[in-house]
PDB file of C-alpha atoms and ligand atoms in Angstrom:
ATOM      1  CA  MET A 300       0.005   0.011   0.004  1.00  0.00           C
ATOM      2  CA  THR A 301       1.203   3.485  -0.740  1.00  0.00           C
ATOM      3  CA  GLY A 302       0.498   6.440   1.472  1.00  0.00           C
ATOM      4  CA  PRO A 303      -0.643   9.856   0.377  1.00  0.00           C
ATOM      5  CA  LEU A 304       1.698  11.644  -2.036  1.00  0.00           C
ATOM      6  CA  PRO A 305       4.075  14.071  -0.447  1.00  0.00           C
ATOM      7  CA  TYR A 306       3.683  16.650  -3.165  1.00  0.00           C
ATOM      8  CA  ARG A 307       0.920  17.306  -5.698  1.00  0.00           C
ATOM      9  CA  GLY A 308       0.810  20.653  -7.507  1.00  0.00           C
ATOM     10  CA  ARG A 309      -1.471  22.073 -10.145  1.00  0.00           C
ATOM     11  CA  PHE A 310      -2.005  24.718 -12.782  1.00  0.00           C
ATOM     12  CA  ALA A 311      -5.533  26.041 -13.084  1.00  0.00           C
ATOM     13  CA  PRO A 312      -6.022  28.481 -15.962  1.00  0.00           C
ATOM     14  CA  SER A 313      -9.331  30.161 -16.706  1.00  0.00           C
ATOM     15  CA  PRO A 314     -10.115  29.745 -20.441  1.00  0.00           C
ATOM     16  CA  THR A 315     -10.348  33.464 -21.108  1.00  0.00           C
ATOM     17  CA  GLY A 316      -7.729  33.503 -23.910  1.00  0.00           C
ATOM     18  CA  ARG A 317      -4.483  31.981 -25.045  1.00  0.00           C
ATOM     19  CA  LEU A 318      -1.654  31.487 -22.566  1.00  0.00           C
ATOM     20  CA  HIS A 319       0.647  34.536 -22.455  1.00  0.00           C
ATOM     21  CA  PHE A 320       4.117  35.070 -20.997  1.00  0.00           C
ATOM     22  CA  GLY A 321       2.707  35.716 -17.509  1.00  0.00           C
ATOM     23  CA  SER A 322       0.758  32.458 -17.499  1.00  0.00           C
ATOM     24  CA  LEU A 323       3.813  30.627 -18.805  1.00  0.00           C
ATOM     25  CA  VAL A 324       5.900  31.902 -15.879  1.00  0.00           C
ATOM     26  CA  ALA A 325       3.229  30.599 -13.429  1.00  0.00           C
ATOM     27  CA  ALA A 326       2.887  27.259 -15.244  1.00  0.00           C
ATOM     28  CA  LEU A 327       6.612  26.721 -15.462  1.00  0.00           C
ATOM     29  CA  GLY A 328       7.250  27.726 -11.871  1.00  0.00           C
ATOM     30  CA  SER A 329       4.629  25.369 -10.530  1.00  0.00           C
ATOM     31  CA  TRP A 330       5.770  22.539 -12.848  1.00  0.00           C
ATOM     32  CA  LEU A 331       9.465  23.006 -11.752  1.00  0.00           C
ATOM     33  CA  LEU A 332       8.581  22.984  -8.083  1.00  0.00           C
ATOM     34  CA  ALA A 333       6.501  19.818  -8.520  1.00  0.00           C
ATOM     35  CA  ARG A 334       9.441  18.153 -10.361  1.00  0.00           C
ATOM     36  CA  TYR A 335      11.929  19.387  -7.774  1.00  0.00           C
ATOM     37  CA  HIS A 336       9.880  17.724  -5.022  1.00  0.00           C
ATOM     38  CA  ARG A 337       9.399  14.590  -7.174  1.00  0.00           C
ATOM     39  CA  GLY A 338       5.679  15.235  -7.093  1.00  0.00           C
ATOM     40  CA  GLU A 339       2.821  15.264  -9.493  1.00  0.00           C
ATOM     41  CA  TRP A 340       1.455  18.159 -11.473  1.00  0.00           C
ATOM     42  CA  LEU A 341      -2.159  18.374 -12.565  1.00  0.00           C
ATOM     43  CA  VAL A 342      -3.970  20.724 -14.948  1.00  0.00           C
ATOM     44  CA  ARG A 343      -7.466  21.981 -14.121  1.00  0.00           C
ATOM     45  CA  VAL A 344      -9.583  24.002 -16.473  1.00  0.00           C
ATOM     46  CA  GLU A 345     -11.482  26.660 -14.474  1.00  0.00           C
ATOM     47  CA  ASP A 346     -14.400  27.061 -16.851  1.00  0.00           C
ATOM     48  CA  LEU A 347     -17.116  28.255 -14.459  1.00  0.00           C
ATOM     49  CA  ASP A 348     -17.734  31.692 -15.902  1.00  0.00           C
ATOM     50  CA  PRO A 349     -19.158  31.230 -19.417  1.00  0.00           C
ATOM     51  CA  PRO A 350     -19.601  35.001 -20.097  1.00  0.00           C
ATOM     52  CA  ARG A 351     -15.830  35.527 -19.660  1.00  0.00           C
ATOM     53  CA  GLU A 352     -14.799  32.481 -21.626  1.00  0.00           C
ATOM     54  CA  VAL A 353     -13.466  32.495 -25.172  1.00  0.00           C
ATOM     55  CA  PRO A 354     -14.591  29.563 -27.326  1.00  0.00           C
ATOM     56  CA  GLY A 355     -11.660  27.211 -28.001  1.00  0.00           C
ATOM     57  CA  ALA A 356      -9.426  28.874 -25.426  1.00  0.00           C
ATOM     58  CA  ALA A 357      -9.287  25.825 -23.098  1.00  0.00           C
ATOM     59  CA  GLN A 358      -8.206  23.522 -25.936  1.00  0.00           C
ATOM     60  CA  ALA A 359      -5.631  26.082 -27.106  1.00  0.00           C
ATOM     61  CA  GLN A 360      -4.227  26.374 -23.524  1.00  0.00           C
ATOM     62  CA  LEU A 361      -3.950  22.590 -23.233  1.00  0.00           C
ATOM     63  CA  ALA A 362      -2.222  22.408 -26.640  1.00  0.00           C
ATOM     64  CA  THR A 363       0.229  25.124 -25.554  1.00  0.00           C
ATOM     65  CA  LEU A 364       1.034  23.252 -22.346  1.00  0.00           C
ATOM     66  CA  ALA A 365       1.674  20.094 -24.318  1.00  0.00           C
ATOM     67  CA  ALA A 366       3.841  21.935 -26.849  1.00  0.00           C
ATOM     68  CA  PHE A 367       5.845  23.363 -23.930  1.00  0.00           C
ATOM     69  CA  GLY A 368       6.443  19.922 -22.436  1.00  0.00           C
ATOM     70  CA  MET A 369       3.979  20.360 -19.562  1.00  0.00           C
ATOM     71  CA  PRO A 370       1.049  17.966 -20.122  1.00  0.00           C
ATOM     72  CA  SER A 371      -0.987  17.138 -17.026  1.00  0.00           C
ATOM     73  CA  ASP A 372       0.302  14.090 -15.092  1.00  0.00           C
ATOM     74  CA  GLY A 373      -3.317  12.877 -14.695  1.00  0.00           C
ATOM     75  CA  PRO A 374      -6.670  13.475 -16.388  1.00  0.00           C
ATOM     76  CA  VAL A 375      -7.463  17.118 -16.939  1.00  0.00           C
ATOM     77  CA  VAL A 376     -10.273  18.241 -14.625  1.00  0.00           C
ATOM     78  CA  TRP A 377     -12.948  20.586 -16.049  1.00  0.00           C
ATOM     79  CA  GLN A 378     -14.743  22.568 -13.368  1.00  0.00           C
ATOM     80  CA  SER A 379     -17.911  22.865 -15.548  1.00  0.00           C
ATOM     81  CA  GLN A 380     -18.407  19.124 -14.940  1.00  0.00           C
ATOM     82  CA  ARG A 381     -18.212  19.283 -11.163  1.00  0.00           C
ATOM     83  CA  HIS A 382     -21.326  21.186 -10.109  1.00  0.00           C
ATOM     84  CA  ASP A 383     -22.383  18.418  -7.716  1.00  0.00           C
ATOM     85  CA  LEU A 384     -19.185  18.775  -5.681  1.00  0.00           C
ATOM     86  CA  TYR A 385     -19.680  22.526  -5.293  1.00  0.00           C
ATOM     87  CA  ALA A 386     -23.373  22.063  -4.475  1.00  0.00           C
ATOM     88  CA  GLY A 387     -22.473  19.542  -1.787  1.00  0.00           C
ATOM     89  CA  ALA A 388     -20.034  21.938  -0.132  1.00  0.00           C
ATOM     90  CA  LEU A 389     -22.494  24.788  -0.350  1.00  0.00           C
ATOM     91  CA  ALA A 390     -25.248  22.712   1.181  1.00  0.00           C
ATOM     92  CA  ARG A 391     -23.024  21.895   4.187  1.00  0.00           C
ATOM     93  CA  LEU A 392     -22.192  25.530   4.731  1.00  0.00           C
ATOM     94  CA  LEU A 393     -25.860  26.558   4.489  1.00  0.00           C
ATOM     95  CA  ALA A 394     -26.924  23.720   6.828  1.00  0.00           C
ATOM     96  CA  ASP A 395     -24.638  24.773   9.644  1.00  0.00           C
ATOM     97  CA  GLY A 396     -25.295  28.489   9.223  1.00  0.00           C
ATOM     98  CA  SER A 397     -21.826  29.338   7.828  1.00  0.00           C
ATOM     99  CA  ALA A 398     -23.420  30.629   4.622  1.00  0.00           C
ATOM    100  CA  PHE A 399     -26.572  32.566   3.965  1.00  0.00           C
ATOM    101  CA  GLN A 400     -28.748  33.789   1.120  1.00  0.00           C
ATOM    102  CA  CYS A 401     -28.288  37.455   0.348  1.00  0.00           C
ATOM    103  CA  HIS A 402     -30.495  39.716  -1.812  1.00  0.00           C
ATOM    104  CA  CYS A 403     -28.153  42.736  -1.691  1.00  0.00           C
ATOM    105  CA  SER A 404     -27.373  44.215  -5.109  1.00  0.00           C
ATOM    106  CA  ARG A 405     -24.153  45.963  -6.113  1.00  0.00           C
ATOM    107  CA  GLY A 406     -25.999  49.241  -5.755  1.00  0.00           C
ATOM    108  CA  ASP A 407     -27.138  48.409  -2.225  1.00  0.00           C
ATOM    109  CA  LEU A 408     -23.502  47.828  -1.215  1.00  0.00           C
ATOM    110  CA  ALA A 409     -21.994  50.830  -3.051  1.00  0.00           C
ATOM    111  CA  ALA A 410     -22.071  52.976   0.106  1.00  0.00           C
ATOM    112  CA  VAL A 411     -19.859  50.367   1.902  1.00  0.00           C
ATOM    113  CA  ASN A 412     -17.419  49.911  -0.991  1.00  0.00           C
ATOM    114  CA  GLY A 413     -19.021  46.634  -1.908  1.00  0.00           C
ATOM    115  CA  ILE A 414     -17.951  45.046   1.431  1.00  0.00           C
ATOM    116  CA  HIS A 415     -20.835  43.062   2.786  1.00  0.00           C
ATOM    117  CA  ARG A 416     -21.074  42.896   6.602  1.00  0.00           C
ATOM    118  CA  GLN A 417     -24.814  42.956   6.954  1.00  0.00           C
ATOM    119  CA  CYS A 418     -27.779  42.687   4.626  1.00  0.00           C
ATOM    120  CA  VAL A 419     -29.142  46.007   3.414  1.00  0.00           C
ATOM    121  CA  ALA A 420     -31.186  44.705   0.453  1.00  0.00           C
ATOM    122  CA  SER A 421     -33.597  47.210  -1.023  1.00  0.00           C
ATOM    123  CA  ASP A 422     -35.449  44.512  -3.037  1.00  0.00           C
ATOM    124  CA  ARG A 423     -35.812  41.072  -1.502  1.00  0.00           C
ATOM    125  CA  SER A 424     -37.622  39.671  -4.540  1.00  0.00           C
ATOM    126  CA  ARG A 425     -34.497  39.507  -6.709  1.00  0.00           C
ATOM    127  CA  PRO A 426     -32.755  36.076  -6.865  1.00  0.00           C
ATOM    128  CA  PRO A 427     -30.332  35.695  -3.957  1.00  0.00           C
ATOM    129  CA  ALA A 428     -26.626  35.106  -3.998  1.00  0.00           C
ATOM    130  CA  VAL A 429     -25.114  32.884  -1.274  1.00  0.00           C
ATOM    131  CA  ARG A 430     -22.352  34.401   0.873  1.00  0.00           C
ATOM    132  CA  LEU A 431     -20.009  33.032   3.505  1.00  0.00           C
ATOM    133  CA  ARG A 432     -20.628  34.579   6.916  1.00  0.00           C
ATOM    134  CA  VAL A 433     -17.302  36.049   8.012  1.00  0.00           C
ATOM    135  CA  ALA A 434     -17.065  36.426  11.754  1.00  0.00           C
ATOM    136  CA  GLU A 435     -16.371  39.828  13.246  1.00  0.00           C
ATOM    137  CA  GLY A 436     -12.676  40.413  13.558  1.00  0.00           C
ATOM    138  CA  ALA A 437     -11.789  37.349  11.441  1.00  0.00           C
ATOM    139  CA  ARG A 438      -8.088  37.663  10.601  1.00  0.00           C
ATOM    140  CA  ILE A 439      -6.255  35.020   8.616  1.00  0.00           C
ATOM    141  CA  GLY A 440      -2.495  34.762   8.147  1.00  0.00           C
ATOM    142  CA  PHE A 441      -0.288  32.233   6.422  1.00  0.00           C
ATOM    143  CA  ASP A 442       3.369  31.724   5.572  1.00  0.00           C
ATOM    144  CA  ASP A 443       3.842  31.883   1.816  1.00  0.00           C
ATOM    145  CA  GLY A 444       6.638  29.710   0.480  1.00  0.00           C
ATOM    146  CA  LEU A 445       8.152  32.681  -1.388  1.00  0.00           C
ATOM    147  CA  GLN A 446       6.581  35.925  -0.131  1.00  0.00           C
ATOM    148  CA  GLY A 447       6.766  35.194   3.629  1.00  0.00           C
ATOM    149  CA  ARG A 448       4.069  36.052   6.124  1.00  0.00           C
ATOM    150  CA  PHE A 449       0.825  37.441   4.662  1.00  0.00           C
ATOM    151  CA  GLU A 450      -2.112  38.499   6.812  1.00  0.00           C
ATOM    152  CA  GLN A 451      -5.518  39.832   6.052  1.00  0.00           C
ATOM    153  CA  ASP A 452      -8.416  41.107   8.112  1.00  0.00           C
ATOM    154  CA  VAL A 453     -11.037  39.234   6.108  1.00  0.00           C
ATOM    155  CA  ASP A 454     -13.930  40.758   8.017  1.00  0.00           C
ATOM    156  CA  ARG A 455     -12.897  44.381   7.467  1.00  0.00           C
ATOM    157  CA  ASP A 456     -11.174  44.162   4.078  1.00  0.00           C
ATOM    158  CA  VAL A 457     -13.353  41.544   2.277  1.00  0.00           C
ATOM    159  CA  GLY A 458     -16.563  41.033   4.286  1.00  0.00           C
ATOM    160  CA  ASP A 459     -19.047  38.221   3.703  1.00  0.00           C
ATOM    161  CA  PHE A 460     -17.961  36.969   0.312  1.00  0.00           C
ATOM    162  CA  VAL A 461     -19.941  35.323  -2.494  1.00  0.00           C
ATOM    163  CA  LEU A 462     -19.954  31.520  -2.896  1.00  0.00           C
ATOM    164  CA  ARG A 463     -22.697  31.338  -5.536  1.00  0.00           C
ATOM    165  CA  ARG A 464     -23.652  34.347  -7.578  1.00  0.00           C
ATOM    166  CA  ALA A 465     -27.228  35.589  -7.945  1.00  0.00           C
ATOM    167  CA  ASP A 466     -27.085  34.370 -11.608  1.00  0.00           C
ATOM    168  CA  GLY A 467     -26.440  30.822 -10.320  1.00  0.00           C
ATOM    169  CA  HIS A 468     -22.719  30.663 -11.206  1.00  0.00           C
ATOM    170  CA  TRP A 469     -20.251  29.288  -8.706  1.00  0.00           C
ATOM    171  CA  ALA A 470     -17.724  31.726  -7.293  1.00  0.00           C
ATOM    172  CA  TYR A 471     -14.052  30.987  -7.942  1.00  0.00           C
ATOM    173  CA  GLN A 472     -13.261  30.983  -4.140  1.00  0.00           C
ATOM    174  CA  LEU A 473     -15.641  28.036  -3.446  1.00  0.00           C
ATOM    175  CA  ALA A 474     -14.734  25.967  -6.482  1.00  0.00           C
ATOM    176  CA  VAL A 475     -10.970  26.352  -5.981  1.00  0.00           C
ATOM    177  CA  VAL A 476     -11.137  25.229  -2.388  1.00  0.00           C
ATOM    178  CA  VAL A 477     -13.385  22.287  -3.145  1.00  0.00           C
ATOM    179  CA  ASP A 478     -11.215  21.139  -6.096  1.00  0.00           C
ATOM    180  CA  ASP A 479      -7.813  21.673  -4.463  1.00  0.00           C
ATOM    181  CA  HIS A 480      -9.022  19.340  -1.731  1.00  0.00           C
ATOM    182  CA  ALA A 481     -10.837  16.814  -3.979  1.00  0.00           C
ATOM    183  CA  GLN A 482      -7.741  16.526  -6.151  1.00  0.00           C
ATOM    184  CA  GLY A 483      -5.434  16.044  -3.157  1.00  0.00           C
ATOM    185  CA  ILE A 484      -3.376  19.144  -3.963  1.00  0.00           C
ATOM    186  CA  THR A 485      -0.655  19.617  -1.373  1.00  0.00           C
ATOM    187  CA  ASP A 486       1.013  22.677  -2.908  1.00  0.00           C
ATOM    188  CA  VAL A 487      -0.727  25.603  -4.612  1.00  0.00           C
ATOM    189  CA  VAL A 488       1.784  27.559  -6.702  1.00  0.00           C
ATOM    190  CA  ARG A 489       0.280  30.465  -8.698  1.00  0.00           C
ATOM    191  CA  GLY A 490       0.629  34.160  -9.534  1.00  0.00           C
ATOM    192  CA  ALA A 491       0.825  36.755  -6.798  1.00  0.00           C
ATOM    193  CA  ASP A 492      -2.402  38.356  -8.063  1.00  0.00           C
ATOM    194  CA  LEU A 493      -4.123  35.626  -5.974  1.00  0.00           C
ATOM    195  CA  LEU A 494      -2.154  36.323  -2.754  1.00  0.00           C
ATOM    196  CA  ASP A 495      -5.053  38.267  -1.304  1.00  0.00           C
ATOM    197  CA  SER A 496      -7.578  35.516  -2.253  1.00  0.00           C
ATOM    198  CA  THR A 497      -5.626  32.992  -0.140  1.00  0.00           C
ATOM    199  CA  PRO A 498      -6.952  34.097   3.300  1.00  0.00           C
ATOM    200  CA  ARG A 499     -10.517  33.703   1.979  1.00  0.00           C
ATOM    201  CA  GLN A 500      -9.636  30.193   0.772  1.00  0.00           C
ATOM    202  CA  ILE A 501      -8.070  29.249   4.110  1.00  0.00           C
ATOM    203  CA  LEU A 502     -11.133  30.526   5.946  1.00  0.00           C
ATOM    204  CA  LEU A 503     -13.417  28.433   3.717  1.00  0.00           C
ATOM    205  CA  GLN A 504     -11.175  25.346   4.254  1.00  0.00           C
ATOM    206  CA  ARG A 505     -11.557  25.806   8.033  1.00  0.00           C
ATOM    207  CA  MET A 506     -15.304  26.173   7.759  1.00  0.00           C
ATOM    208  CA  LEU A 507     -15.532  23.065   5.640  1.00  0.00           C
ATOM    209  CA  GLY A 508     -13.152  21.178   7.948  1.00  0.00           C
ATOM    210  CA  LEU A 509     -10.553  20.750   5.190  1.00  0.00           C
ATOM    211  CA  PRO A 510      -6.771  20.789   5.555  1.00  0.00           C
ATOM    212  CA  THR A 511      -4.869  23.833   4.225  1.00  0.00           C
ATOM    213  CA  PRO A 512      -2.282  23.146   1.484  1.00  0.00           C
ATOM    214  CA  ARG A 513       1.035  24.955   1.308  1.00  0.00           C
ATOM    215  CA  TYR A 514       0.938  28.169  -0.798  1.00  0.00           C
ATOM    216  CA  LEU A 515       3.600  29.827  -2.899  1.00  0.00           C
ATOM    217  CA  HIS A 516       2.879  32.904  -4.949  1.00  0.00           C
ATOM    218  CA  LEU A 517       5.151  33.648  -7.916  1.00  0.00           C
ATOM    219  CA  PRO A 518       5.836  37.163  -9.248  1.00  0.00           C
ATOM    220  CA  LEU A 519       3.156  38.456 -11.515  1.00  0.00           C
ATOM    221  CA  ILE A 520       4.385  39.797 -14.901  1.00  0.00           C
ATOM    222  CA  LEU A 521       3.131  43.330 -15.612  1.00  0.00           C
ATOM    223  CA  ASP A 522       3.285  45.521 -18.694  1.00  0.00           C
ATOM    224  CA  ALA A 523       4.992  48.911 -18.779  1.00  0.00           C
ATOM    225  CA  GLN A 524       1.787  50.542 -17.492  1.00  0.00           C
ATOM    226  CA  GLY A 525       1.749  48.238 -14.455  1.00  0.00           C
ATOM    227  CA  GLN A 526      -1.208  46.204 -15.725  1.00  0.00           C
ATOM    228  CA  LYS A 527      -1.589  42.422 -15.614  1.00  0.00           C
ATOM    229  CA  LEU A 528      -0.523  41.078 -18.978  1.00  0.00           C
ATOM    230  CA  SER A 529      -3.835  39.278 -19.471  1.00  0.00           C
ATOM    231  CA  LYS A 530      -5.551  42.664 -19.342  1.00  0.00           C
ATOM    232  CA  SER A 531      -3.273  44.445 -21.743  1.00  0.00           C
ATOM    233  CA  MET A 532      -2.206  44.536 -25.354  1.00  0.00           C
ATOM    234  CA  ALA A 533       1.154  43.107 -24.359  1.00  0.00           C
ATOM    235  CA  ALA A 534      -0.554  39.808 -23.769  1.00  0.00           C
ATOM    236  CA  LEU A 535       0.889  38.312 -26.906  1.00  0.00           C
ATOM    237  CA  PRO A 536       0.200  34.617 -26.739  1.00  0.00           C
ATOM    238  CA  VAL A 537       3.268  32.418 -26.518  1.00  0.00           C
ATOM    239  CA  ASP A 538       4.082  30.622 -29.769  1.00  0.00           C
ATOM    240  CA  ASP A 539       3.460  26.860 -29.706  1.00  0.00           C
ATOM    241  CA  ASP A 540       5.887  26.426 -32.608  1.00  0.00           C
ATOM    242  CA  ALA A 541       8.842  28.049 -30.755  1.00  0.00           C
ATOM    243  CA  PRO A 542       8.615  27.015 -27.124  1.00  0.00           C
ATOM    244  CA  VAL A 543      12.270  27.091 -26.116  1.00  0.00           C
ATOM    245  CA  PRO A 544      12.949  30.865 -26.448  1.00  0.00           C
ATOM    246  CA  ALA A 545       9.801  31.639 -24.352  1.00  0.00           C
ATOM    247  CA  LEU A 546      10.729  28.958 -21.835  1.00  0.00           C
ATOM    248  CA  MET A 547      14.245  30.447 -21.557  1.00  0.00           C
ATOM    249  CA  ALA A 548      12.757  33.907 -20.874  1.00  0.00           C
ATOM    250  CA  ALA A 549      10.334  32.430 -18.293  1.00  0.00           C
ATOM    251  CA  TRP A 550      13.209  30.483 -16.664  1.00  0.00           C
ATOM    252  CA  GLN A 551      15.145  33.734 -16.213  1.00  0.00           C
ATOM    253  CA  ALA A 552      12.070  35.622 -14.982  1.00  0.00           C
ATOM    254  CA  LEU A 553      12.063  32.853 -12.320  1.00  0.00           C
ATOM    255  CA  GLY A 554      15.588  33.883 -11.364  1.00  0.00           C
ATOM    256  CA  GLN A 555      17.222  30.719 -12.770  1.00  0.00           C
ATOM    257  CA  ASP A 556      20.704  30.480 -14.285  1.00  0.00           C
ATOM    258  CA  PRO A 557      20.618  30.365 -18.119  1.00  0.00           C
ATOM    259  CA  ALA A 558      24.204  29.064 -18.521  1.00  0.00           C
ATOM    260  CA  PRO A 559      23.491  25.285 -18.186  1.00  0.00           C
ATOM    261  CA  MET A 560      20.463  25.621 -20.445  1.00  0.00           C
ATOM    262  CA  ALA A 561      22.183  27.259 -23.443  1.00  0.00           C
ATOM    263  CA  GLY A 562      21.693  25.507 -26.742  1.00  0.00           C
ATOM    264  CA  ILE A 563      19.500  22.711 -25.458  1.00  0.00           C
ATOM    265  CA  LEU A 564      16.810  21.543 -27.873  1.00  0.00           C
ATOM    266  CA  PRO A 565      14.173  20.160 -28.357  1.00  0.00           C
ATOM    267  CA  VAL A 566      11.690  21.021 -25.683  1.00  0.00           C
ATOM    268  CA  SER A 567      11.702  17.641 -23.984  1.00  0.00           C
ATOM    269  CA  GLY A 568      15.449  17.842 -23.433  1.00  0.00           C
ATOM    270  CA  TRP A 569      15.145  21.463 -22.308  1.00  0.00           C
ATOM    271  CA  MET A 570      12.508  20.571 -19.686  1.00  0.00           C
ATOM    272  CA  ALA A 571      14.559  17.596 -18.432  1.00  0.00           C
ATOM    273  CA  ALA A 572      17.581  19.900 -18.043  1.00  0.00           C
ATOM    274  CA  ALA A 573      15.448  22.558 -16.385  1.00  0.00           C
ATOM    275  CA  SER A 574      14.176  20.133 -13.759  1.00  0.00           C
ATOM    276  CA  ALA A 575      17.744  19.086 -13.019  1.00  0.00           C
ATOM    277  CA  HIS A 576      19.075  22.652 -12.711  1.00  0.00           C
ATOM    278  CA  PHE A 577      16.142  24.363 -11.013  1.00  0.00           C
ATOM    279  CA  ARG A 578      17.045  26.047  -7.653  1.00  0.00           C
ATOM    280  CA  PRO A 579      13.991  27.178  -5.694  1.00  0.00           C
ATOM    281  CA  GLU A 580      16.137  29.493  -3.541  1.00  0.00           C
ATOM    282  CA  ARG A 581      16.785  31.597  -6.681  1.00  0.00           C
ATOM    283  CA  LEU A 582      13.084  32.455  -7.162  1.00  0.00           C
ATOM    284  CA  PRO A 583      12.664  36.243  -6.909  1.00  0.00           C
ATOM    285  CA  LYS A 584      10.969  37.223  -3.696  1.00  0.00           C
ATOM    286  CA  VAL A 585       8.856  39.918  -5.302  1.00  0.00           C
ATOM    287  CA  THR A 586       5.138  40.013  -6.058  1.00  0.00           C
ATOM    288  CA  SER A 587       5.536  41.528  -9.520  1.00  0.00           C
ATOM    289  CA  MET A 588       8.008  42.446 -12.231  1.00  0.00           C
ATOM    290  CA  THR A 589       7.496  44.117 -15.579  1.00  0.00           C
ATOM    291  CA  PHE A 590       7.552  42.181 -18.824  1.00  0.00           C
ATOM    292  CA  ALA A 591      10.487  44.392 -19.859  1.00  0.00           C
ATOM    293  CA  ALA A 592      12.454  43.639 -16.663  1.00  0.00           C
ATOM    294  CA  ALA A 593      11.825  39.927 -17.062  1.00  0.00           C
ATOM    295  CA  HIS A 594      13.148  40.107 -20.631  1.00  0.00           C
ATOM    296  CA  ASN A 595      16.023  42.484 -19.785  1.00  0.00           C
ATOM    297  CA  ASN A 596      16.989  40.068 -17.095  1.00  0.00           C
ATOM    298  CA  ALA A 597      16.967  37.385 -19.691  1.00  0.00           C
ATOM    299  CA  ALA A 598      18.945  39.516 -22.153  1.00  0.00           C
ATOM    300  CA  ALA A 599      21.425  40.715 -19.516  1.00  0.00           C
ATOM    301  CA  SER A 600      22.217  37.297 -18.134  1.00  0.00           C
ATOM    302  CA  ALA A 601      22.443  35.752 -21.585  1.00  0.00           C
ATOM    303  CA  VAL A 602      25.510  37.814 -22.521  1.00  0.00           C
TER     304      VAL A 602
HETATM  305  N1  LIG B 899      -8.186  30.213 -12.611  1.00  0.00           N
HETATM  306  C1  LIG B 899      -7.391  31.232 -11.949  1.00  0.00           C
HETATM  307  C2  LIG B 899      -6.782  32.191 -12.951  1.00  0.00           C
HETATM  308  O1  LIG B 899      -6.582  31.771 -14.089  1.00  0.00           O
HETATM  309  C3  LIG B 899      -6.281  30.648 -11.106  1.00  0.00           C
HETATM  310  C4  LIG B 899      -6.742  29.915  -9.948  1.00  0.00           C
HETATM  311  C5  LIG B 899      -5.665  29.411  -9.033  1.00  0.00           C
HETATM  312  O2  LIG B 899      -4.557  29.138  -9.420  1.00  0.00           O
HETATM  313  O3  LIG B 899      -6.031  29.295  -7.850  1.00  0.00           O
HETATM  314  O4  LIG B 899      -6.456  33.282 -12.602  1.00  0.00           O
END
C-alpha cells in the first residue's frame, strides 16, 4: 500500500484567452517545483464563468502546455463538470449556518465599497446570491513559500464573500477550495495576483473542515503601465511552434541560471535539463516584475 503523495501541484487556468508570457511563468514555476519535489502536477480548467470564456481557449491552452512539455500528469479536470461537488459543499455551509442567502445588489452595497457585513437589500424579490458569513474580527495569516508572512483582516477588508452568484454561477473561491481538496493538492503555486484571495480560501477550508495546502505565490508579470498582462495589449500569446525561447525567458524571470540551459533543444530535453538545474532558492521574492524587466533580465544574463 502506498500512502498519500508528499507533493501534488497544479496549474488552473481560466479559459479566457491563449496562454501569455505571465501564464507561462506561473505554469513553469509550478511545474518546476513539482518536479523538484518529485511530485505530480495536474492541470485543471477553471471554466465556471461562461460569459468571460473564449470559445476554443481551453483547448488552445492545453495544446500550448503540451507543446511546452507540460502535459498534465493525470486526467485534466474541467470545473464545468463538477457542479455536484460545489453544491455539496455549499449545502453543508448553508446547513450549519456558515453561509446565507443574500439579496443585496451591487448598488445596495455601493455605500460600503461593496464590502458586505450585513444585509441591506432594497429589493428582496431579486434572486439571492449565497455568501459566507465572515465572523467579526476574522483575521487570517499564512506563511507563503516565497513571499513570507501574509495576513488579512477578512472581516474588514473583504466582508461576507460570495460563494454562488445571484445568476447561479459558482464563485471561484468556493470551487478552488473544493477542487484543491478533492484533487489532493498539497502545494498551490500560482501568480501573486491571488495572494489576497488565499486568506478567503483558508477561511473556507476551516469552515468546511478541510486541511490547508502549502501556498507559494510567484511574481506576476506586468506591462509597462503596471497592468496584468492578461488585461493588456502586451498579452501576446506564446508561440506553440517556438517554445524554447519563451521557456528560456520564463526560466530567467524565475531567477534561474541560463548558462547550463544554453543551446539545449528540443523542448523535452530542455525541460529535463530545467528540472535538473532548478534552484527554488533563486526564485525572486517579489510580487511583480515588468515584462521588460523579465526580458532584460533574460537579455542581460544571456551575454
Ligand atoms: N483560474 C485562476 C486564474 O486563471 C487561477 C486559480 C488558481 O490558481 O487558484 O487566474
